[in-house]
JSON list of C-alpha atoms and ligand atoms in Angstrom, two decimals:
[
{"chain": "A", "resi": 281, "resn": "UNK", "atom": "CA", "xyz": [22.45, -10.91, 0.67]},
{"chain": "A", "resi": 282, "resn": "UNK", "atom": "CA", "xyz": [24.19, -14.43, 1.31]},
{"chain": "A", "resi": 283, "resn": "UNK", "atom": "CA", "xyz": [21.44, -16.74, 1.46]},
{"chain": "A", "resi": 284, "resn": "UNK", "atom": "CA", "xyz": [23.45, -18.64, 4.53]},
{"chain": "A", "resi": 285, "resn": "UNK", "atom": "CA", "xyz": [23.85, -15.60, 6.54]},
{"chain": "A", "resi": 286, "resn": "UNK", "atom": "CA", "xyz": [20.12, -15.56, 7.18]},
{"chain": "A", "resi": 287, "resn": "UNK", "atom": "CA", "xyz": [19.74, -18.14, 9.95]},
{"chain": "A", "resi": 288, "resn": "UNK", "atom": "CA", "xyz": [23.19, -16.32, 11.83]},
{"chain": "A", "resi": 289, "resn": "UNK", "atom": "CA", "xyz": [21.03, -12.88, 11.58]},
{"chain": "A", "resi": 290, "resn": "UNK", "atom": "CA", "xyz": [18.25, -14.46, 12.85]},
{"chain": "A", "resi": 291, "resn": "UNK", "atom": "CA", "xyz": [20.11, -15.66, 16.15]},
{"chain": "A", "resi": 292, "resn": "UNK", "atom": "CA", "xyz": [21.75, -12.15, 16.66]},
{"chain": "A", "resi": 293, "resn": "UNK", "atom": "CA", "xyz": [18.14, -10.35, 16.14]},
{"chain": "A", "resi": 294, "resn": "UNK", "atom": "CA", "xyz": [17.06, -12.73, 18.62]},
{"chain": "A", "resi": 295, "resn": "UNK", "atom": "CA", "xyz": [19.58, -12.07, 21.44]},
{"chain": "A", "resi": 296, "resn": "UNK", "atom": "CA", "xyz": [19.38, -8.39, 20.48]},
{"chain": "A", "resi": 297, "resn": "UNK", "atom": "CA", "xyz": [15.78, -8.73, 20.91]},
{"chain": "A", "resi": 298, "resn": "UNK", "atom": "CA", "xyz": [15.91, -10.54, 24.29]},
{"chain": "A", "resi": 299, "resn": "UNK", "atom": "CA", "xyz": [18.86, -8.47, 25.83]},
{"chain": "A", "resi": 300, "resn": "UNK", "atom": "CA", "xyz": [16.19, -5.52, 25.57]},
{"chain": "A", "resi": 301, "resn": "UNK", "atom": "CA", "xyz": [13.56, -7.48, 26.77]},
{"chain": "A", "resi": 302, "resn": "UNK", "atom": "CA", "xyz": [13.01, -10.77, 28.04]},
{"chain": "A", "resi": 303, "resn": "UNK", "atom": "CA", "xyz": [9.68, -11.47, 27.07]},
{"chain": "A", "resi": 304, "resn": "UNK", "atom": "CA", "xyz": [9.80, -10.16, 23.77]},
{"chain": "A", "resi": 305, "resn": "UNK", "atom": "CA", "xyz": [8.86, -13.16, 22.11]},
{"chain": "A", "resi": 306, "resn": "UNK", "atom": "CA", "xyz": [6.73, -14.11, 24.96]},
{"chain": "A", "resi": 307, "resn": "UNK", "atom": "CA", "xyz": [4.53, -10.77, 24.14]},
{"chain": "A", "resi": 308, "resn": "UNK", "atom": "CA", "xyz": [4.68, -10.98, 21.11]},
{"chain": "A", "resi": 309, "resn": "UNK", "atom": "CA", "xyz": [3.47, -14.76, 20.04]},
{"chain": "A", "resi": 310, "resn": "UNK", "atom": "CA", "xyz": [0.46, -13.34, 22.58]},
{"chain": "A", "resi": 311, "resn": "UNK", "atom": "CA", "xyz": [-1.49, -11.62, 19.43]},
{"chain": "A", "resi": 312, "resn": "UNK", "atom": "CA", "xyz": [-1.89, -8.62, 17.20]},
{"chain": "A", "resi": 313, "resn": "UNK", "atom": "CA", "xyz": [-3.02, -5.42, 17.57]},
{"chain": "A", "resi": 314, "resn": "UNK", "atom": "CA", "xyz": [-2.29, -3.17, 14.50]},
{"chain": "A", "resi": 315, "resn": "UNK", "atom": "CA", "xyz": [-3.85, -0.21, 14.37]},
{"chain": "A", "resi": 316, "resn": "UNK", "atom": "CA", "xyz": [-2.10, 0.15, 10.14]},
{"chain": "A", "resi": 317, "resn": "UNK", "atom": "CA", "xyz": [-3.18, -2.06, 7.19]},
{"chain": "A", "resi": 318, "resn": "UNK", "atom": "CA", "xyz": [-0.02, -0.84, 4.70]},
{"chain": "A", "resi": 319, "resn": "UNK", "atom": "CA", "xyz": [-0.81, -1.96, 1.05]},
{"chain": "A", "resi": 320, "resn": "UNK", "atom": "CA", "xyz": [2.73, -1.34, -0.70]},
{"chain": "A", "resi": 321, "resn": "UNK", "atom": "CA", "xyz": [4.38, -2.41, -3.44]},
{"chain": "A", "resi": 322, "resn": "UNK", "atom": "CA", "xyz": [6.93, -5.62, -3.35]},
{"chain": "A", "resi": 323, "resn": "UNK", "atom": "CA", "xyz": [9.74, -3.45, -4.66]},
{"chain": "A", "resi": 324, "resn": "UNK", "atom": "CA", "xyz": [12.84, -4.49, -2.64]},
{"chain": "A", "resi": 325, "resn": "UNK", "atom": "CA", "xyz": [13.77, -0.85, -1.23]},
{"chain": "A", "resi": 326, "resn": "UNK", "atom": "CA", "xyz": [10.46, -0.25, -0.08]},
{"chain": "A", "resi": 327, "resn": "UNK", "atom": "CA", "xyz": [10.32, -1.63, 3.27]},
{"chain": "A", "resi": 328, "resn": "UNK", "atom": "CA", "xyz": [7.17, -1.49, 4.62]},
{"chain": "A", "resi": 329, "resn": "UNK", "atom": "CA", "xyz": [8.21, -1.34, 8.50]},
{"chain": "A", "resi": 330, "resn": "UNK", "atom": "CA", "xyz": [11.62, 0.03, 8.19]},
{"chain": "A", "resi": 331, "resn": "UNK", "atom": "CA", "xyz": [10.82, 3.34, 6.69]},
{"chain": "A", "resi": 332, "resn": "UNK", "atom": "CA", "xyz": [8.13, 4.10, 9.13]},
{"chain": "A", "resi": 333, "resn": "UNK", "atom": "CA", "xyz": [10.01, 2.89, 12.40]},
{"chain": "A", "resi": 334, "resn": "UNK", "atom": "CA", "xyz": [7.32, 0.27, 12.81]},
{"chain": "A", "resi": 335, "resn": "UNK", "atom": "CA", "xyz": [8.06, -2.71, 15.07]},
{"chain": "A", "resi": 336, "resn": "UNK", "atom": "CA", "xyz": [6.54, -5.96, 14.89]},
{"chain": "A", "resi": 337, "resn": "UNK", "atom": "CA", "xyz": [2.98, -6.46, 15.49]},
{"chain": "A", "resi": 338, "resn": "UNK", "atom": "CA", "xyz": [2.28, -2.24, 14.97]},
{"chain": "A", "resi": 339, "resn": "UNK", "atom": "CA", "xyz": [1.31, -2.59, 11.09]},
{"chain": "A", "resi": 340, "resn": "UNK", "atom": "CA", "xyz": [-0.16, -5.34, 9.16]},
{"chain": "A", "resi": 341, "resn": "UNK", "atom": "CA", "xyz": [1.24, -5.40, 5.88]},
{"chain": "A", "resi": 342, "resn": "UNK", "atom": "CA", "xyz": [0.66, -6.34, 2.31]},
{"chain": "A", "resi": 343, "resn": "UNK", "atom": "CA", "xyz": [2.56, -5.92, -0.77]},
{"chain": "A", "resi": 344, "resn": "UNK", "atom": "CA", "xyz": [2.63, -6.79, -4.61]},
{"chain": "A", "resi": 345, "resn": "UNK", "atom": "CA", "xyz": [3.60, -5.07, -7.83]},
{"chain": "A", "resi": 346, "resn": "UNK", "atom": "CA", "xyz": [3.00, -1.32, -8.11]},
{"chain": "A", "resi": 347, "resn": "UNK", "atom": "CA", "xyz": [1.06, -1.79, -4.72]},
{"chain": "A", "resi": 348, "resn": "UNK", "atom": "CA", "xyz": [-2.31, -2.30, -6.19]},
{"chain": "A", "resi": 349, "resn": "UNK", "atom": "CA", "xyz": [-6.20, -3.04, -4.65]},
{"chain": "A", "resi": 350, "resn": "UNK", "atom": "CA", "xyz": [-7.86, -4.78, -7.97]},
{"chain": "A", "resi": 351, "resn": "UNK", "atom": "CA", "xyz": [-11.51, -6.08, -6.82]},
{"chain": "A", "resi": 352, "resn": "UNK", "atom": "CA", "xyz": [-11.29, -9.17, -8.19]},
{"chain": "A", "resi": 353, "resn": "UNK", "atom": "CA", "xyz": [-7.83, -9.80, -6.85]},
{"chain": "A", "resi": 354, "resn": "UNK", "atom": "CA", "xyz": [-8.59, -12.10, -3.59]},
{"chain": "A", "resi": 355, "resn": "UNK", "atom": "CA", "xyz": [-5.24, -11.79, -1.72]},
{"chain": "A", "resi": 356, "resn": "UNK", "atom": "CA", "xyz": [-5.66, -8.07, -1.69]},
{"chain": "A", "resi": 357, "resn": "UNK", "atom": "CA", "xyz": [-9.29, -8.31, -0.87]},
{"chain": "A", "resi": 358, "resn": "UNK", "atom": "CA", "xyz": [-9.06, -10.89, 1.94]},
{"chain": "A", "resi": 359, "resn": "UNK", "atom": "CA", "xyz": [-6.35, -8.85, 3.74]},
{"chain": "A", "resi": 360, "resn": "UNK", "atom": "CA", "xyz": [-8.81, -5.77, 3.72]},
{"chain": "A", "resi": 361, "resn": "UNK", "atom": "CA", "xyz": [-11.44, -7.82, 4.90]},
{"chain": "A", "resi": 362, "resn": "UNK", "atom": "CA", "xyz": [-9.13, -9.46, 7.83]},
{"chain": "A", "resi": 363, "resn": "UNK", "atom": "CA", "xyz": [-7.92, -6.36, 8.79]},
{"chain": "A", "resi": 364, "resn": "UNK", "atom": "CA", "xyz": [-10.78, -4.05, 8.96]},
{"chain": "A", "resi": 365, "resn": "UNK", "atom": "CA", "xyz": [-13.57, -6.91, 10.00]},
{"chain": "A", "resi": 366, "resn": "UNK", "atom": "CA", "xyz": [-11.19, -8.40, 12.65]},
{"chain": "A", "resi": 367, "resn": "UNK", "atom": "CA", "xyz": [-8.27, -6.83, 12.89]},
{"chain": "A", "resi": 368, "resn": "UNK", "atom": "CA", "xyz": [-10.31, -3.51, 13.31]},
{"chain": "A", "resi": 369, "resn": "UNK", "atom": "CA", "xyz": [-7.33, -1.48, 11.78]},
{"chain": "A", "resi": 370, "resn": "UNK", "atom": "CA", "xyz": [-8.13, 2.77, 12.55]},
{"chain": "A", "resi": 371, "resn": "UNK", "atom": "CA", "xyz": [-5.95, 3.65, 9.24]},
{"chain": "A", "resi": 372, "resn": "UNK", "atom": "CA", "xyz": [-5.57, 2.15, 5.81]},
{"chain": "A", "resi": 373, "resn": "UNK", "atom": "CA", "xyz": [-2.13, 2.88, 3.80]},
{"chain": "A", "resi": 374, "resn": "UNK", "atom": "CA", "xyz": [-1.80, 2.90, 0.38]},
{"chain": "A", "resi": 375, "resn": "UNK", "atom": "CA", "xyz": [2.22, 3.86, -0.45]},
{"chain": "A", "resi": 376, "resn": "UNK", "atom": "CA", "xyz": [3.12, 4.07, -3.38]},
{"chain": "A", "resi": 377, "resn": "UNK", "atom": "CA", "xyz": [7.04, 4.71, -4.48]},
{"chain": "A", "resi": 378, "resn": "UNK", "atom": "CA", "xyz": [8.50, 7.27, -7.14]},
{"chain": "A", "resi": 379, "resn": "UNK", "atom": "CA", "xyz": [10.64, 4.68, -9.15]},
{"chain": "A", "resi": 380, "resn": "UNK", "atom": "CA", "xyz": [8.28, 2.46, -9.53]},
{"chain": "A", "resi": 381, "resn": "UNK", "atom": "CA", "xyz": [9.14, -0.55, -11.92]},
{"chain": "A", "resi": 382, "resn": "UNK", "atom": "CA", "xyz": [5.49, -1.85, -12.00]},
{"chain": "A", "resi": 383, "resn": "UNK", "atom": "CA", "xyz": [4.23, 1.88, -13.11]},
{"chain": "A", "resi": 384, "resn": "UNK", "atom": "CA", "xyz": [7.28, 2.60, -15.89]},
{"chain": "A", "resi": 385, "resn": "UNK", "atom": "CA", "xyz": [6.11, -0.90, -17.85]},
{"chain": "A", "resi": 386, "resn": "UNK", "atom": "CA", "xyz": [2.57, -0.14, -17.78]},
{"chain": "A", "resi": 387, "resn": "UNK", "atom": "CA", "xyz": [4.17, 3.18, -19.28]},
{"chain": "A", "resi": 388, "resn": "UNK", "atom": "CA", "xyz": [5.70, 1.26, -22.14]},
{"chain": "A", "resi": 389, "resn": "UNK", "atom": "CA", "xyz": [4.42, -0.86, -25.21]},
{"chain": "A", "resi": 390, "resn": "UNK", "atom": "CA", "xyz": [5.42, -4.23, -24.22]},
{"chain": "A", "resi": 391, "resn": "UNK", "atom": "CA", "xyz": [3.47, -7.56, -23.90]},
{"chain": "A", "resi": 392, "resn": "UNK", "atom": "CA", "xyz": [4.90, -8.83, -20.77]},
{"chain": "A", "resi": 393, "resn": "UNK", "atom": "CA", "xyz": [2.65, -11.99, -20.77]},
{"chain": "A", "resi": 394, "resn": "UNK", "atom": "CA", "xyz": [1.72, -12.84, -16.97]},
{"chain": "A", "resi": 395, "resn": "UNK", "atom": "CA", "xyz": [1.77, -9.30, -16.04]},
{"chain": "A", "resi": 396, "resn": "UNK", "atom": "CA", "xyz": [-0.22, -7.51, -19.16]},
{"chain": "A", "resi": 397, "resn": "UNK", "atom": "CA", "xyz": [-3.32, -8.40, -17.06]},
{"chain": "A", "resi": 398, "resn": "UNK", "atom": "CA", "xyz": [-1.90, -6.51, -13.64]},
{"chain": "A", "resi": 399, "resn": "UNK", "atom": "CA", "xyz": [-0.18, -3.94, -15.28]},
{"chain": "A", "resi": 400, "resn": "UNK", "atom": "CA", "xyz": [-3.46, -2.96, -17.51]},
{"chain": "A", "resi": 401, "resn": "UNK", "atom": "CA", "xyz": [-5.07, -1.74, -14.04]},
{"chain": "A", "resi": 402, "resn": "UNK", "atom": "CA", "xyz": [-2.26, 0.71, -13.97]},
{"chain": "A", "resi": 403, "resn": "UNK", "atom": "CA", "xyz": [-2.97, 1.88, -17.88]},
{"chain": "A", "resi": 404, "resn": "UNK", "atom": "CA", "xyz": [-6.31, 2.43, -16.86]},
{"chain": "A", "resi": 405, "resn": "UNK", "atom": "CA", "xyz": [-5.52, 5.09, -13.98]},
{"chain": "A", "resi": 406, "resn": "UNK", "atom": "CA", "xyz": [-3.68, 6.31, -17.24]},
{"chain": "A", "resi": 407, "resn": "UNK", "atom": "CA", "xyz": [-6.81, 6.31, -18.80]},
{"chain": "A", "resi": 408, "resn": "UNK", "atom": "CA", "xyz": [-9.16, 7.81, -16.49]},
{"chain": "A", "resi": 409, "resn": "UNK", "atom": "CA", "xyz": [-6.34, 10.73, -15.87]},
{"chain": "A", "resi": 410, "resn": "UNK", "atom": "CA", "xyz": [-5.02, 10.93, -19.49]},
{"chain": "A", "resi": 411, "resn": "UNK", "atom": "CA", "xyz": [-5.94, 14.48, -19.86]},
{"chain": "A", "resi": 412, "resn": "UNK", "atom": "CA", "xyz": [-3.80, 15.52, -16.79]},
{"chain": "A", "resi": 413, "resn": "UNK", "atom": "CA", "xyz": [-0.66, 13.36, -17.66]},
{"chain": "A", "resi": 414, "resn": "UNK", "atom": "CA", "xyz": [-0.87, 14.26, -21.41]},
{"chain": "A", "resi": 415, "resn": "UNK", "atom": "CA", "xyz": [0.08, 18.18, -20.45]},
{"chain": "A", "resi": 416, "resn": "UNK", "atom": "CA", "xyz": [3.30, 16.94, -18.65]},
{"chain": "A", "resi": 417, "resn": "UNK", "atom": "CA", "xyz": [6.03, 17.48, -21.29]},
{"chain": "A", "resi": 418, "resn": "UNK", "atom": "CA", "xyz": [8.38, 16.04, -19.06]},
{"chain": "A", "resi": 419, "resn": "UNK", "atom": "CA", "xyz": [8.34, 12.22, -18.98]},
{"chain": "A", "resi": 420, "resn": "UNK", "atom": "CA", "xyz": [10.52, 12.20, -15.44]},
{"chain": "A", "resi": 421, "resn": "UNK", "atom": "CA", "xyz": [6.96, 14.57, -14.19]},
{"chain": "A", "resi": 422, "resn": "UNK", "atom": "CA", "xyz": [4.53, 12.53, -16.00]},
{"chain": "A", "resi": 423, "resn": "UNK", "atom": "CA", "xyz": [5.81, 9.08, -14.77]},
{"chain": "A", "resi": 424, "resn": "UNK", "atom": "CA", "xyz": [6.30, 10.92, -11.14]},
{"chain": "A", "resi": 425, "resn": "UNK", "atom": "CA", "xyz": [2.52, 12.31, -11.44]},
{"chain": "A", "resi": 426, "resn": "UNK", "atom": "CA", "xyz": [0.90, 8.76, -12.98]},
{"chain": "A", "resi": 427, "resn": "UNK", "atom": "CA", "xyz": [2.75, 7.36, -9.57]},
{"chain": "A", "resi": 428, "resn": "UNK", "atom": "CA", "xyz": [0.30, 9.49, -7.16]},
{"chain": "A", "resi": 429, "resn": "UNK", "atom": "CA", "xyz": [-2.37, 9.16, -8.96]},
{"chain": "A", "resi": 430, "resn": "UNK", "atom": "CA", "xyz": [-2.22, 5.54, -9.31]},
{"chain": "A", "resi": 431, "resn": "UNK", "atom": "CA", "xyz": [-1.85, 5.64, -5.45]},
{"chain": "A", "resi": 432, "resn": "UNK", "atom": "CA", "xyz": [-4.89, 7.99, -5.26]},
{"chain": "A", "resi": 433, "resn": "UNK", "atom": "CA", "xyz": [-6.94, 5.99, -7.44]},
{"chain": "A", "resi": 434, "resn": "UNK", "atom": "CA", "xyz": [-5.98, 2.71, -5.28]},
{"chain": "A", "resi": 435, "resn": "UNK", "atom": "CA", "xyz": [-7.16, 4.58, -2.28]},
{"chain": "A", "resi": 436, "resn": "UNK", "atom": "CA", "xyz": [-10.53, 4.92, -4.08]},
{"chain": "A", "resi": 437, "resn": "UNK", "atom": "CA", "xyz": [-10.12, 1.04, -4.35]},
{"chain": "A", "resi": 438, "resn": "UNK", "atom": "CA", "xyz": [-10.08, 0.72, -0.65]},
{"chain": "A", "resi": 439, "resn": "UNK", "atom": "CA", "xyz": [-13.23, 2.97, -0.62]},
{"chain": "A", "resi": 440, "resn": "UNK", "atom": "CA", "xyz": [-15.08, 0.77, -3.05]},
{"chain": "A", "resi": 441, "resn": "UNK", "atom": "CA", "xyz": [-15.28, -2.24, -0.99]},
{"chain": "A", "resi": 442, "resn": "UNK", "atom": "CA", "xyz": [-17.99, -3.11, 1.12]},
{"chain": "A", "resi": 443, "resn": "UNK", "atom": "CA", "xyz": [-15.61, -3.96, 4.57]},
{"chain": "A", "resi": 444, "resn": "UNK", "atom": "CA", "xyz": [-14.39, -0.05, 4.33]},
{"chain": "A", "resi": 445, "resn": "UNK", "atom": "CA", "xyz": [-17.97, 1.07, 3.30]},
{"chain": "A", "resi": 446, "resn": "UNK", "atom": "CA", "xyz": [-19.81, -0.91, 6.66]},
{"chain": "A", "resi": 447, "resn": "UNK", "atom": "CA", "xyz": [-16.76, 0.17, 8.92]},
{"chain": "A", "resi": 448, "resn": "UNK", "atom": "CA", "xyz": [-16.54, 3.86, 7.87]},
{"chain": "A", "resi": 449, "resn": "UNK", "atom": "CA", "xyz": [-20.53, 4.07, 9.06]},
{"chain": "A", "resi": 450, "resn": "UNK", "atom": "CA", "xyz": [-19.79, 2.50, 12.57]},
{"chain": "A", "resi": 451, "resn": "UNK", "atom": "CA", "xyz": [-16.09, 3.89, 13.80]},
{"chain": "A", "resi": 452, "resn": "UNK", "atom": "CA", "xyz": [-13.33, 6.35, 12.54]},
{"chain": "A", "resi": 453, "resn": "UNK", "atom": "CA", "xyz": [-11.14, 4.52, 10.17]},
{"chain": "A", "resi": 454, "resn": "UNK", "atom": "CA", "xyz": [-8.95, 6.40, 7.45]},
{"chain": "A", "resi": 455, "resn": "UNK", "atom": "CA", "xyz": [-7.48, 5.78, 4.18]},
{"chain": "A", "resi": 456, "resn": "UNK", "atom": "CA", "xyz": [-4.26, 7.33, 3.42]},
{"chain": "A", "resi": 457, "resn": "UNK", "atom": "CA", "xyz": [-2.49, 7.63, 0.51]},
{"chain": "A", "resi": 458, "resn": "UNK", "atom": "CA", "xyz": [1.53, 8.44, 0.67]},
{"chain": "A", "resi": 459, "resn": "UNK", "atom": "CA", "xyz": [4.30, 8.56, -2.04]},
{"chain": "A", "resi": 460, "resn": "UNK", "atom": "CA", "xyz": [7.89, 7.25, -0.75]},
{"chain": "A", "resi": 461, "resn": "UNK", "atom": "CA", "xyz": [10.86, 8.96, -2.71]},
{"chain": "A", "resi": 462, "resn": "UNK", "atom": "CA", "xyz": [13.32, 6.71, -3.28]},
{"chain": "A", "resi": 463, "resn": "UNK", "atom": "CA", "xyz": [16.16, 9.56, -3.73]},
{"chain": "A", "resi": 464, "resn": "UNK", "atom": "CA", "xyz": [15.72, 11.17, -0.31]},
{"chain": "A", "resi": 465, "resn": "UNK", "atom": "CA", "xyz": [13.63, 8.50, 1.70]},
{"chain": "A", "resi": 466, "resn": "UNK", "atom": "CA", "xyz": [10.66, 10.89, 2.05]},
{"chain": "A", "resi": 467, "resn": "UNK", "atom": "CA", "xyz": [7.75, 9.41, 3.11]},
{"chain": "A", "resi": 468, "resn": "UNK", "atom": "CA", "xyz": [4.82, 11.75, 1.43]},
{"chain": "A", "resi": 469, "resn": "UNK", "atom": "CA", "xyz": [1.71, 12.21, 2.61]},
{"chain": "A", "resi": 470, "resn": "UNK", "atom": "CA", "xyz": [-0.82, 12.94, -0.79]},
{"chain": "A", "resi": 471, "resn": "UNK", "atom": "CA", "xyz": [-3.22, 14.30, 1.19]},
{"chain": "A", "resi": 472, "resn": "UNK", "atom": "CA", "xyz": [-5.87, 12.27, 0.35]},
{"chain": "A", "resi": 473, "resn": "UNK", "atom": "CA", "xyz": [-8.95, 13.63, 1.25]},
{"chain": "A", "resi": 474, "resn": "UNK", "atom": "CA", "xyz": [-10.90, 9.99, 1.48]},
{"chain": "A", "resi": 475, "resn": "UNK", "atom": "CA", "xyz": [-14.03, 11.43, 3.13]},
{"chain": "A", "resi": 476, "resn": "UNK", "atom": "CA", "xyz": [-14.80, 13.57, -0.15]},
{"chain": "A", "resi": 477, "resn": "UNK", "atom": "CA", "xyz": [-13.82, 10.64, -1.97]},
{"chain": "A", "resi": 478, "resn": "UNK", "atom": "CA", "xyz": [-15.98, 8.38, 0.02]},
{"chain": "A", "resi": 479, "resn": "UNK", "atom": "CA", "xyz": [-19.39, 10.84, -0.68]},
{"chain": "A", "resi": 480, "resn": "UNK", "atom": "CA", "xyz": [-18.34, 11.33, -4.28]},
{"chain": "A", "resi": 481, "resn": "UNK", "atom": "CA", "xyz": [-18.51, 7.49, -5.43]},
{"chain": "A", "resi": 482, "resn": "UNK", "atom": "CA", "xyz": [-21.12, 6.48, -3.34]},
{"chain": "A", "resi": 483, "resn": "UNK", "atom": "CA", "xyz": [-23.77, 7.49, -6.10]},
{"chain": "A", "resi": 484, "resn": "UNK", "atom": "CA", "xyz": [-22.40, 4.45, -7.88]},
{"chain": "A", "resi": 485, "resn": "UNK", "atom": "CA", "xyz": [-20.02, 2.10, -5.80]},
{"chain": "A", "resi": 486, "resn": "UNK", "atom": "CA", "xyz": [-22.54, 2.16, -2.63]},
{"chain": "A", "resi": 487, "resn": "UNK", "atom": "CA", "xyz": [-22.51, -1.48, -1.24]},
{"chain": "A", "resi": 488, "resn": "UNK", "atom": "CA", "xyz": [-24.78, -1.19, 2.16]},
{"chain": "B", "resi": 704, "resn": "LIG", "atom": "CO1", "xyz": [7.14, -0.45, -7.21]}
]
């Protein structure tokens, strides 16, 4: 990517824009609508919109490393509170990514400074699921495996939080968890079954 090329894309996604529609810009500096939240991770080949066929405002979208919902992380938690309290989003997204760089060095002993305190959420979904991922021979399968279930437990993340908690009692609004593999471009949908989820932790992580 040529760093000076940027500004002559722009201008030729702008006439390509306009040539199909006039207004386009007009419409679109109007407001947003999305009905998505997408929490993925920053990785450079995970595209948030692109893989889905999303245009502009259709998802509302928020990224970092290994595509994480920590509590006490308040970028993550802001954008779940703007888009469920205001936004009113109908679905959540959690996509994770098989290949994940932020997953294979929580995976490894290294002290990464900066990042030991990020990465440590992901050796704790290690943790909690060690019994599973210690019965996968295969490293390939185990790093695969600790990939969905970090997206799983994330997912439980969204579930935790009061915003999801208050808006799951007054309208439909899902949480879905997906896996995208890099090798094929599969998007995967884990199956998530968030309204089991939702009854199982609310013994302990009920906010309202
Ligand atoms: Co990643």
């Amino acid at each position: 990517m040529e760093i000076h090329r940027i500004f002559e894309n722009n201008q030729k996604w702008i006439a390509d824009k306009l040539q199909l529609d006039e207004n386009y810009f007009k419409n679109l500096a109007k407001g947003q609508a999305p009905e998505v939240l997408y929490i993925g991770c920053a990785d450079s080949r995970v595209t948030a919109e692109d893989l889905m066929g999303a245009q502009p405002g259709e998802v509302f979208v928020h990224r970092n490393i290994a595509n994480m919902v920590p509590a006490i992380d308040l970028s993550a938690m802001s954008v779940i509170n703007y888009a469920v309290n205001h936004l009113k989003v109908k679905n959540i997204v959690v996509c994770g990514h098989y290949g994940c760089g932020g997953v294979k060095a929580a995976m490894q002993a290294a002290d990464l400074g900066i990042l030991n305190p990020w990465l440590r959420n992901i050796r704790d979904v290690y943790r909690l699921h060690k019994n599973e991922l210690n019965k996968i021979q295969d490293e390939e399968a185990k790093y695969k495996r600790l990939i969905e279930l970090n997206v799983q437990e994330q997912c439980m993340n969204v579930i935790k939080t009061a915003e999801y908690q208050l808006a799951a009692q007054e309208r439909e609004i899902q949480v879905l968890g997906w896996v995208f593999d890099i090798e094929t471009g599969n998007l995967i949908d884990l199956n998530i079954d968030f309204r089991k989820i939702l009854n199982e932790i609310m013994e302990i992580y009920r906010l309202s």
